[in-house]
Amino acid sequence: MMAVRASVFRWVSEDIISTHYLTNRVTLQTQQRCGFRKVAKKVEPKKGVVEEAEQNEILHKKGVAPAPDLPTPHVPTRSFGRLVKPFVFTIGFTGCSFSGAAIWQYESLKSRVQGYFDDVKADWLEKIRPQKQGDLRKQVNQWWNTLSDGQKTVTGIIAANALVFCCWRVPSLQRSMLKYFTSNPSSKALCWPMLLSTFSHYSLFHMAANMYVLWSFSSSIINMMGKEQFMALYLSAGVISTFVSYVSKTAMGRFGPSLGASGAIMAVLAAVCTKMPEAKLAIIFLPMYTFTAGNALKAIVALDTTGLILGWRFFDHAAHLGGALFGIWYIIYGHELIWKNREPLVKMWHDFRTRGPGTGGNGSI
């Protein structure tokens, strides 16, 4: 079996900015069990309250307004009813992702067939056209052509993450970034942050490590399932892992924003390790020590499970587990249930595309 040696095994997981909230106090009032009523004690105001009242009176005489009271912090409620909308969004987005991937693959095959003669013509014109020296565009095209299909696909994901990373550095965008590019079950925006937070990194090291791991496994995953199916898996895994994080935070009452692509990358890593369990992996700083992909996946799942049970809060272990379990499930069951049953949708799209004016409904690829 072909051994695939990955250059990175350990990656930086999703940053979690945890926020602690005050718990509600419940005061219990007990009644006396004897027949006599106890004389009520005279309630004297506390010293701090008297001093505060005197200070406010002095400020009022001087014409200065007293300091306003601080607002009571919002305490999020552990309501699973708020997760209904994210659950529906997760199911709908996953279905749309794989449906769009099937249509994308159809259009790619169609354009590849139609563009064959255009490529031949372009090669002929390139030979008779005078060559330019030092053309930057030509050098970029040559570099682009040296990349594999997986690396080309991942380049777009890296560019999107870099753009969002730059947006975090704009002060005027901080409020919008925190609202839409971090996932938090207690936030007003619940659905779209499940997807947008997958492309969001606040730390440069966090983004660089995640993208390097994705780049390392890009060729293997694209060769396994193609760029269209990979994109559907990646985007769906990002949303599903965020939903699992929502459920975990709501159940434990630990609310706080999360961001990062670790959940989606865990699905990619789990898919490759499940498909090729005997492949050899190595840690970047210890390349002399190798281990199988199957053992690596077991260790990662065990680590995240332990962190979730013990309540470790440095990483979003629930999101990691959600992404990993989705990647394993998709390779074992999902590919057969979803991707191999796309023919009715593709046929429907083909009939729609060929039912144009002048085709008579009998067009073909």
Short mmCIF file of C-alpha atoms in Angstrom, two decimals:
data_model
loop_
_atom_site.label_atom_id
_atom_site.label_comp_id
_atom_site.label_asym_id
_atom_site.label_seq_id
_atom_site.Cartn_x
_atom_site.Cartn_y
_atom_site.Cartn_z
CA MET A 1 0.00 0.00 0.00
CA MET A 2 1.20 3.44 -0.87
CA ALA A 3 2.45 5.28 2.20
CA VAL A 4 1.56 8.92 2.41
CA ARG A 5 3.93 10.88 4.59
CA ALA A 6 2.32 14.02 5.99
CA SER A 7 4.58 16.80 7.11
CA VAL A 8 2.33 17.95 9.93
CA PHE A 9 0.32 15.94 12.39
CA ARG A 10 -0.36 18.23 15.25
CA TRP A 11 -2.16 21.42 14.61
CA VAL A 12 -3.44 24.35 16.56
CA SER A 13 -7.06 23.93 17.42
CA GLU A 14 -9.83 26.42 17.47
CA ASP A 15 -9.30 29.35 19.78
CA ILE A 16 -12.01 29.71 22.33
CA ILE A 17 -12.61 32.97 24.10
CA SER A 18 -14.48 31.83 27.19
CA THR A 19 -16.55 34.31 29.14
CA HIS A 20 -17.66 33.66 32.69
CA TYR A 21 -21.10 34.73 33.79
CA LEU A 22 -22.62 35.24 37.22
CA THR A 23 -25.02 32.60 38.40
CA ASN A 24 -28.45 33.51 39.69
CA ARG A 25 -28.85 33.40 43.46
CA VAL A 26 -31.96 31.89 44.98
CA THR A 27 -32.87 33.17 48.43
CA LEU A 28 -34.88 30.74 50.55
CA GLN A 29 -37.16 32.23 53.26
CA THR A 30 -37.97 29.94 56.20
CA GLN A 31 -40.89 30.34 58.56
CA GLN A 32 -40.83 29.86 62.33
CA ARG A 33 -42.34 26.65 63.66
CA CYS A 34 -43.47 28.00 67.10
CA GLY A 35 -46.69 29.78 68.03
CA PHE A 36 -45.15 33.09 69.01
CA ARG A 37 -44.23 35.80 66.62
CA LYS A 38 -40.73 37.04 66.96
CA VAL A 39 -40.25 40.77 67.28
CA ALA A 40 -38.93 42.13 64.05
CA LYS A 41 -35.54 43.66 64.35
CA LYS A 42 -34.99 47.17 63.20
CA VAL A 43 -33.22 47.07 59.91
CA GLU A 44 -30.41 49.54 59.86
CA PRO A 45 -28.97 50.61 56.54
CA LYS A 46 -25.53 49.36 55.80
CA LYS A 47 -22.62 51.67 56.20
CA GLY A 48 -21.79 51.58 52.53
CA VAL A 49 -25.35 52.50 51.55
CA VAL A 50 -25.40 55.48 53.97
CA GLU A 51 -22.08 56.74 52.68
CA GLU A 52 -23.26 56.40 49.08
CA ALA A 53 -26.47 58.33 49.89
CA GLU A 54 -24.50 61.11 51.60
CA GLN A 55 -22.13 61.38 48.64
CA ASN A 56 -25.06 61.60 46.21
CA GLU A 57 -26.65 64.34 48.37
CA ILE A 58 -23.41 66.34 48.40
CA LEU A 59 -23.04 65.98 44.64
CA HIS A 60 -26.66 67.06 44.19
CA LYS A 61 -26.06 70.24 46.21
CA LYS A 62 -22.97 71.01 44.11
CA GLY A 63 -24.97 70.50 40.91
CA VAL A 64 -23.03 67.39 39.85
CA ALA A 65 -24.97 64.34 38.69
CA PRO A 66 -24.20 61.10 40.58
CA ALA A 67 -22.53 58.22 38.78
CA PRO A 68 -25.06 55.96 37.02
CA ASP A 69 -25.51 52.38 38.19
CA LEU A 70 -23.70 49.75 36.16
CA PRO A 71 -25.97 47.55 34.01
CA THR A 72 -26.55 44.00 35.14
CA PRO A 73 -24.62 41.56 32.90
CA HIS A 74 -26.68 39.38 30.59
CA VAL A 75 -26.87 35.80 31.81
CA PRO A 76 -27.48 33.37 28.91
CA THR A 77 -30.07 30.69 29.47
CA ARG A 78 -29.44 27.01 28.82
CA SER A 79 -32.32 26.62 26.38
CA PHE A 80 -32.09 23.86 23.80
CA GLY A 81 -35.00 25.49 21.97
CA ARG A 82 -32.54 28.01 20.53
CA LEU A 83 -30.76 25.16 18.77
CA VAL A 84 -33.74 24.26 16.55
CA LYS A 85 -32.91 26.94 14.01
CA PRO A 86 -29.18 26.03 13.86
CA PHE A 87 -30.17 22.36 13.47
CA VAL A 88 -32.42 23.12 10.50
CA PHE A 89 -29.68 25.32 9.03
CA THR A 90 -27.14 22.50 9.43
CA ILE A 91 -29.34 19.97 7.63
CA GLY A 92 -30.29 22.40 4.87
CA PHE A 93 -26.77 23.69 4.31
CA THR A 94 -25.31 20.16 4.14
CA GLY A 95 -27.90 19.14 1.57
CA CYS A 96 -27.30 22.26 -0.50
CA SER A 97 -23.53 21.76 -0.32
CA PHE A 98 -23.59 18.25 -1.76
CA SER A 99 -26.29 19.16 -4.28
CA GLY A 100 -24.23 22.11 -5.45
CA ALA A 101 -21.13 19.91 -5.62
CA ALA A 102 -22.94 17.41 -7.85
CA ILE A 103 -24.06 20.18 -10.21
CA TRP A 104 -20.57 21.71 -10.13
CA GLN A 105 -19.06 18.38 -11.15
CA TYR A 106 -21.54 18.08 -14.02
CA GLU A 107 -20.69 21.56 -15.28
CA SER A 108 -16.96 20.87 -14.93
CA LEU A 109 -17.19 17.74 -17.05
CA LYS A 110 -19.28 19.54 -19.62
CA SER A 111 -16.89 22.49 -19.89
CA ARG A 112 -13.92 20.11 -20.03
CA VAL A 113 -15.35 18.37 -23.07
CA GLN A 114 -16.35 21.60 -24.79
CA GLY A 115 -13.04 23.28 -24.00
CA TYR A 116 -10.85 20.55 -25.46
CA PHE A 117 -10.59 22.19 -28.90
CA ASP A 118 -10.18 25.60 -27.30
CA ASP A 119 -7.10 24.29 -25.49
CA VAL A 120 -5.67 22.96 -28.72
CA LYS A 121 -6.24 26.33 -30.36
CA ALA A 122 -4.68 28.15 -27.41
CA ASP A 123 -1.55 25.96 -27.57
CA TRP A 124 -1.20 26.70 -31.30
CA LEU A 125 -1.52 30.46 -30.74
CA GLU A 126 1.01 30.29 -27.91
CA LYS A 127 3.60 28.82 -30.26
CA ILE A 128 3.24 31.48 -32.96
CA ARG A 129 2.86 34.38 -30.51
CA PRO A 130 6.12 36.17 -29.66
CA GLN A 131 7.27 35.31 -26.13
CA LYS A 132 7.52 38.10 -23.58
CA GLN A 133 10.50 38.29 -21.28
CA GLY A 134 9.91 38.94 -17.59
CA ASP A 135 6.15 38.76 -17.85
CA LEU A 136 4.86 38.51 -14.26
CA ARG A 137 1.52 37.11 -15.35
CA LYS A 138 3.25 34.35 -17.27
CA GLN A 139 5.36 33.43 -14.26
CA VAL A 140 2.27 33.27 -12.05
CA ASN A 141 0.54 31.05 -14.60
CA GLN A 142 3.54 28.75 -14.74
CA TRP A 143 3.56 28.49 -10.94
CA TRP A 144 -0.17 27.84 -10.91
CA ASN A 145 0.17 25.06 -13.47
CA THR A 146 2.74 23.30 -11.31
CA LEU A 147 0.21 22.91 -8.48
CA SER A 148 -1.93 19.82 -8.10
CA ASP A 149 -5.72 20.00 -8.21
CA GLY A 150 -5.82 19.68 -4.44
CA GLN A 151 -3.36 22.51 -3.91
CA LYS A 152 -5.26 24.75 -6.33
CA THR A 153 -8.49 24.13 -4.44
CA VAL A 154 -6.92 24.73 -1.04
CA THR A 155 -5.29 27.93 -2.30
CA GLY A 156 -8.73 29.50 -2.57
CA ILE A 157 -9.55 28.46 1.01
CA ILE A 158 -6.26 29.91 2.25
CA ALA A 159 -6.94 33.18 0.43
CA ALA A 160 -10.39 33.44 2.05
CA ASN A 161 -8.91 32.82 5.52
CA ALA A 162 -6.19 35.42 4.91
CA LEU A 163 -8.80 37.99 3.88
CA VAL A 164 -10.86 37.40 7.03
CA PHE A 165 -7.67 37.56 9.13
CA CYS A 166 -6.94 41.01 7.68
CA CYS A 167 -10.49 42.14 8.44
CA TRP A 168 -9.90 41.35 12.12
CA ARG A 169 -7.19 44.04 12.07
CA VAL A 170 -9.62 46.79 11.01
CA PRO A 171 -10.93 48.52 14.18
CA SER A 172 -14.19 49.63 12.57
CA LEU A 173 -15.06 46.02 11.70
CA GLN A 174 -14.50 44.54 15.16
CA ARG A 175 -18.18 44.57 16.14
CA SER A 176 -19.29 42.91 12.90
CA MET A 177 -16.45 40.38 13.02
CA LEU A 178 -17.33 39.37 16.55
CA LYS A 179 -20.99 38.99 15.63
CA TYR A 180 -20.74 37.09 12.34
CA PHE A 181 -17.29 35.47 12.33
CA THR A 182 -17.40 33.87 15.78
CA SER A 183 -19.85 31.15 16.76
CA ASN A 184 -21.65 31.45 20.09
CA PRO A 185 -24.95 29.74 21.04
CA SER A 186 -25.88 32.74 23.21
CA SER A 187 -25.44 35.24 20.38
CA LYS A 188 -28.30 36.78 18.42
CA ALA A 189 -26.77 35.60 15.14
CA LEU A 190 -26.71 31.80 15.22
CA CYS A 191 -26.79 30.37 11.69
CA TRP A 192 -24.40 32.19 9.37
CA PRO A 193 -21.60 32.36 11.98
CA MET A 194 -21.61 28.54 11.88
CA LEU A 195 -20.14 28.82 8.37
CA LEU A 196 -18.26 32.11 8.53
CA SER A 197 -16.36 31.22 11.71
CA THR A 198 -14.80 28.31 9.77
CA PHE A 199 -12.82 30.90 7.78
CA SER A 200 -12.01 33.09 10.78
CA HIS A 201 -8.71 33.19 12.68
CA TYR A 202 -7.61 35.92 15.06
CA SER A 203 -4.10 34.56 15.66
CA LEU A 204 -1.59 34.39 12.81
CA PHE A 205 0.01 31.24 14.23
CA HIS A 206 -3.42 29.61 14.54
CA MET A 207 -4.25 30.34 10.90
CA ALA A 208 -0.81 29.36 9.60
CA ALA A 209 -0.85 26.01 11.41
CA ASN A 210 -4.37 25.13 10.28
CA MET A 211 -3.72 26.07 6.66
CA TYR A 212 -0.43 24.17 6.62
CA VAL A 213 -2.18 21.00 7.79
CA LEU A 214 -4.89 21.49 5.18
CA TRP A 215 -2.26 22.04 2.48
CA SER A 216 -0.43 18.87 3.54
CA PHE A 217 -3.52 16.67 3.20
CA SER A 218 -5.02 18.46 0.18
CA SER A 219 -3.54 16.21 -2.51
CA SER A 220 -4.60 13.02 -0.75
CA ILE A 221 -8.19 14.11 -0.11
CA ILE A 222 -8.69 15.58 -3.60
CA ASN A 223 -7.34 12.42 -5.25
CA MET A 224 -9.79 10.40 -3.15
CA MET A 225 -12.99 12.29 -3.89
CA GLY A 226 -12.37 15.16 -6.31
CA LYS A 227 -12.47 18.88 -5.64
CA GLU A 228 -16.27 19.15 -5.81
CA GLN A 229 -16.97 16.47 -3.24
CA PHE A 230 -14.11 17.76 -1.08
CA MET A 231 -15.56 21.26 -0.93
CA ALA A 232 -18.96 19.87 0.05
CA LEU A 233 -17.33 17.78 2.78
CA TYR A 234 -15.21 20.69 4.05
CA LEU A 235 -18.02 23.25 4.23
CA SER A 236 -20.51 20.78 5.70
CA ALA A 237 -17.98 19.65 8.31
CA GLY A 238 -17.42 23.25 9.37
CA VAL A 239 -21.14 23.79 9.99
CA ILE A 240 -21.70 20.38 11.61
CA SER A 241 -18.75 20.75 13.98
CA THR A 242 -20.02 24.17 15.02
CA PHE A 243 -23.47 22.73 15.73
CA VAL A 244 -21.90 20.03 17.93
CA SER A 245 -20.07 22.82 19.75
CA TYR A 246 -23.41 24.63 20.23
CA VAL A 247 -24.95 21.53 21.79
CA SER A 248 -21.98 20.98 24.10
CA LYS A 249 -21.86 24.59 25.29
CA THR A 250 -25.60 24.68 25.89
CA ALA A 251 -25.57 21.40 27.82
CA MET A 252 -22.66 22.46 30.02
CA GLY A 253 -23.71 26.08 30.38
CA ARG A 254 -20.32 27.29 29.18
CA PHE A 255 -21.07 29.98 26.65
CA GLY A 256 -18.41 31.80 24.71
CA PRO A 257 -17.37 32.62 21.14
CA SER A 258 -15.30 30.18 19.07
CA LEU A 259 -13.57 30.53 15.72
CA GLY A 260 -11.22 28.61 13.47
CA ALA A 261 -11.15 25.93 10.77
CA SER A 262 -10.08 23.09 13.07
CA GLY A 263 -13.46 21.34 12.96
CA ALA A 264 -13.48 21.19 9.16
CA ILE A 265 -9.81 20.19 9.03
CA MET A 266 -10.48 17.41 11.55
CA ALA A 267 -13.07 16.01 9.12
CA VAL A 268 -10.51 16.05 6.30
CA LEU A 269 -7.86 14.41 8.47
CA ALA A 270 -10.31 11.78 9.75
CA ALA A 271 -11.47 11.01 6.21
CA VAL A 272 -7.91 10.44 4.98
CA CYS A 273 -6.96 8.36 8.03
CA THR A 274 -10.12 6.24 7.68
CA LYS A 275 -9.59 5.68 3.96
CA MET A 276 -5.87 4.94 4.31
CA PRO A 277 -5.32 3.69 7.88
CA GLU A 278 -1.90 2.18 7.07
CA ALA A 279 -0.49 5.42 5.68
CA LYS A 280 2.56 6.73 7.53
CA LEU A 281 2.41 10.07 9.30
CA ALA A 282 5.08 12.05 11.12
CA ILE A 283 5.24 15.09 13.38
CA ILE A 284 6.88 18.10 11.77
CA PHE A 285 9.39 18.61 14.60
CA LEU A 286 10.09 14.88 15.00
CA PRO A 287 10.22 13.50 11.44
CA MET A 288 12.20 10.44 12.53
CA TYR A 289 9.18 9.05 14.44
CA THR A 290 6.41 7.69 12.24
CA PHE A 291 3.09 6.05 13.02
CA THR A 292 0.08 4.86 11.11
CA ALA A 293 -2.83 7.13 10.25
CA GLY A 294 -5.25 4.78 12.00
CA ASN A 295 -3.40 5.02 15.31
CA ALA A 296 -3.11 8.78 14.95
CA LEU A 297 -6.87 9.11 14.47
CA LYS A 298 -7.58 6.96 17.54
CA ALA A 299 -5.25 9.09 19.65
CA ILE A 300 -6.84 12.33 18.47
CA VAL A 301 -10.39 11.13 19.15
CA ALA A 302 -9.36 9.82 22.59
CA LEU A 303 -7.68 13.13 23.46
CA ASP A 304 -10.65 15.25 22.45
CA THR A 305 -13.07 12.91 24.21
CA THR A 306 -11.05 13.20 27.41
CA GLY A 307 -10.92 16.96 27.11
CA LEU A 308 -14.68 17.15 26.59
CA ILE A 309 -15.44 14.93 29.60
CA LEU A 310 -12.99 16.68 31.93
CA GLY A 311 -14.10 20.11 30.80
CA TRP A 312 -10.85 21.38 29.32
CA ARG A 313 -11.58 24.84 28.02
CA PHE A 314 -8.47 25.78 26.07
CA PHE A 315 -9.68 24.01 22.90
CA ASP A 316 -13.18 23.45 21.55
CA HIS A 317 -13.00 19.67 21.89
CA ALA A 318 -16.67 19.25 20.99
CA ALA A 319 -16.10 20.88 17.59
CA HIS A 320 -13.06 18.69 16.98
CA LEU A 321 -15.02 15.55 17.82
CA GLY A 322 -17.92 16.64 15.66
CA GLY A 323 -15.67 17.19 12.65
CA ALA A 324 -13.74 13.94 13.16
CA LEU A 325 -16.86 11.81 13.61
CA PHE A 326 -18.45 13.36 10.52
CA GLY A 327 -15.33 12.60 8.46
CA ILE A 328 -15.30 8.99 9.65
CA TRP A 329 -19.04 8.59 9.04
CA TYR A 330 -18.83 10.04 5.56
CA ILE A 331 -16.09 7.67 4.40
CA ILE A 332 -17.83 4.59 5.84
CA TYR A 333 -21.49 5.41 5.12
CA GLY A 334 -21.97 8.92 3.76
CA HIS A 335 -20.28 8.42 0.42
CA GLU A 336 -22.62 5.55 -0.41
CA LEU A 337 -25.74 7.27 0.94
CA ILE A 338 -25.16 10.76 -0.47
CA TRP A 339 -22.67 10.98 -3.30
CA LYS A 340 -23.49 7.76 -5.12
CA ASN A 341 -27.19 8.66 -5.12
CA ARG A 342 -26.72 11.99 -6.88
CA GLU A 343 -27.74 10.67 -10.32
CA PRO A 344 -31.43 11.77 -10.12
CA LEU A 345 -30.38 15.31 -9.25
CA VAL A 346 -27.77 15.42 -12.02
CA LYS A 347 -30.28 14.08 -14.54
CA MET A 348 -32.82 16.69 -13.46
CA TRP A 349 -30.20 19.41 -13.86
CA HIS A 350 -29.18 18.04 -17.26
CA ASP A 351 -32.78 18.12 -18.47
CA PHE A 352 -33.13 21.67 -17.19
CA ARG A 353 -29.91 22.81 -18.90
CA THR A 354 -30.73 21.17 -22.23
CA ARG A 355 -34.32 22.42 -22.35
CA GLY A 356 -33.24 25.73 -23.78
CA PRO A 357 -34.47 27.54 -26.90
CA GLY A 358 -33.54 25.73 -30.09
CA THR A 359 -32.58 22.46 -28.40
CA GLY A 360 -36.01 20.85 -28.47
CA GLY A 361 -35.28 19.15 -25.15
CA ASN A 362 -32.87 16.69 -26.80
CA GLY A 363 -29.60 18.40 -26.10
CA SER A 364 -26.61 16.53 -24.73
CA ILE A 365 -23.29 17.15 -23.16
#
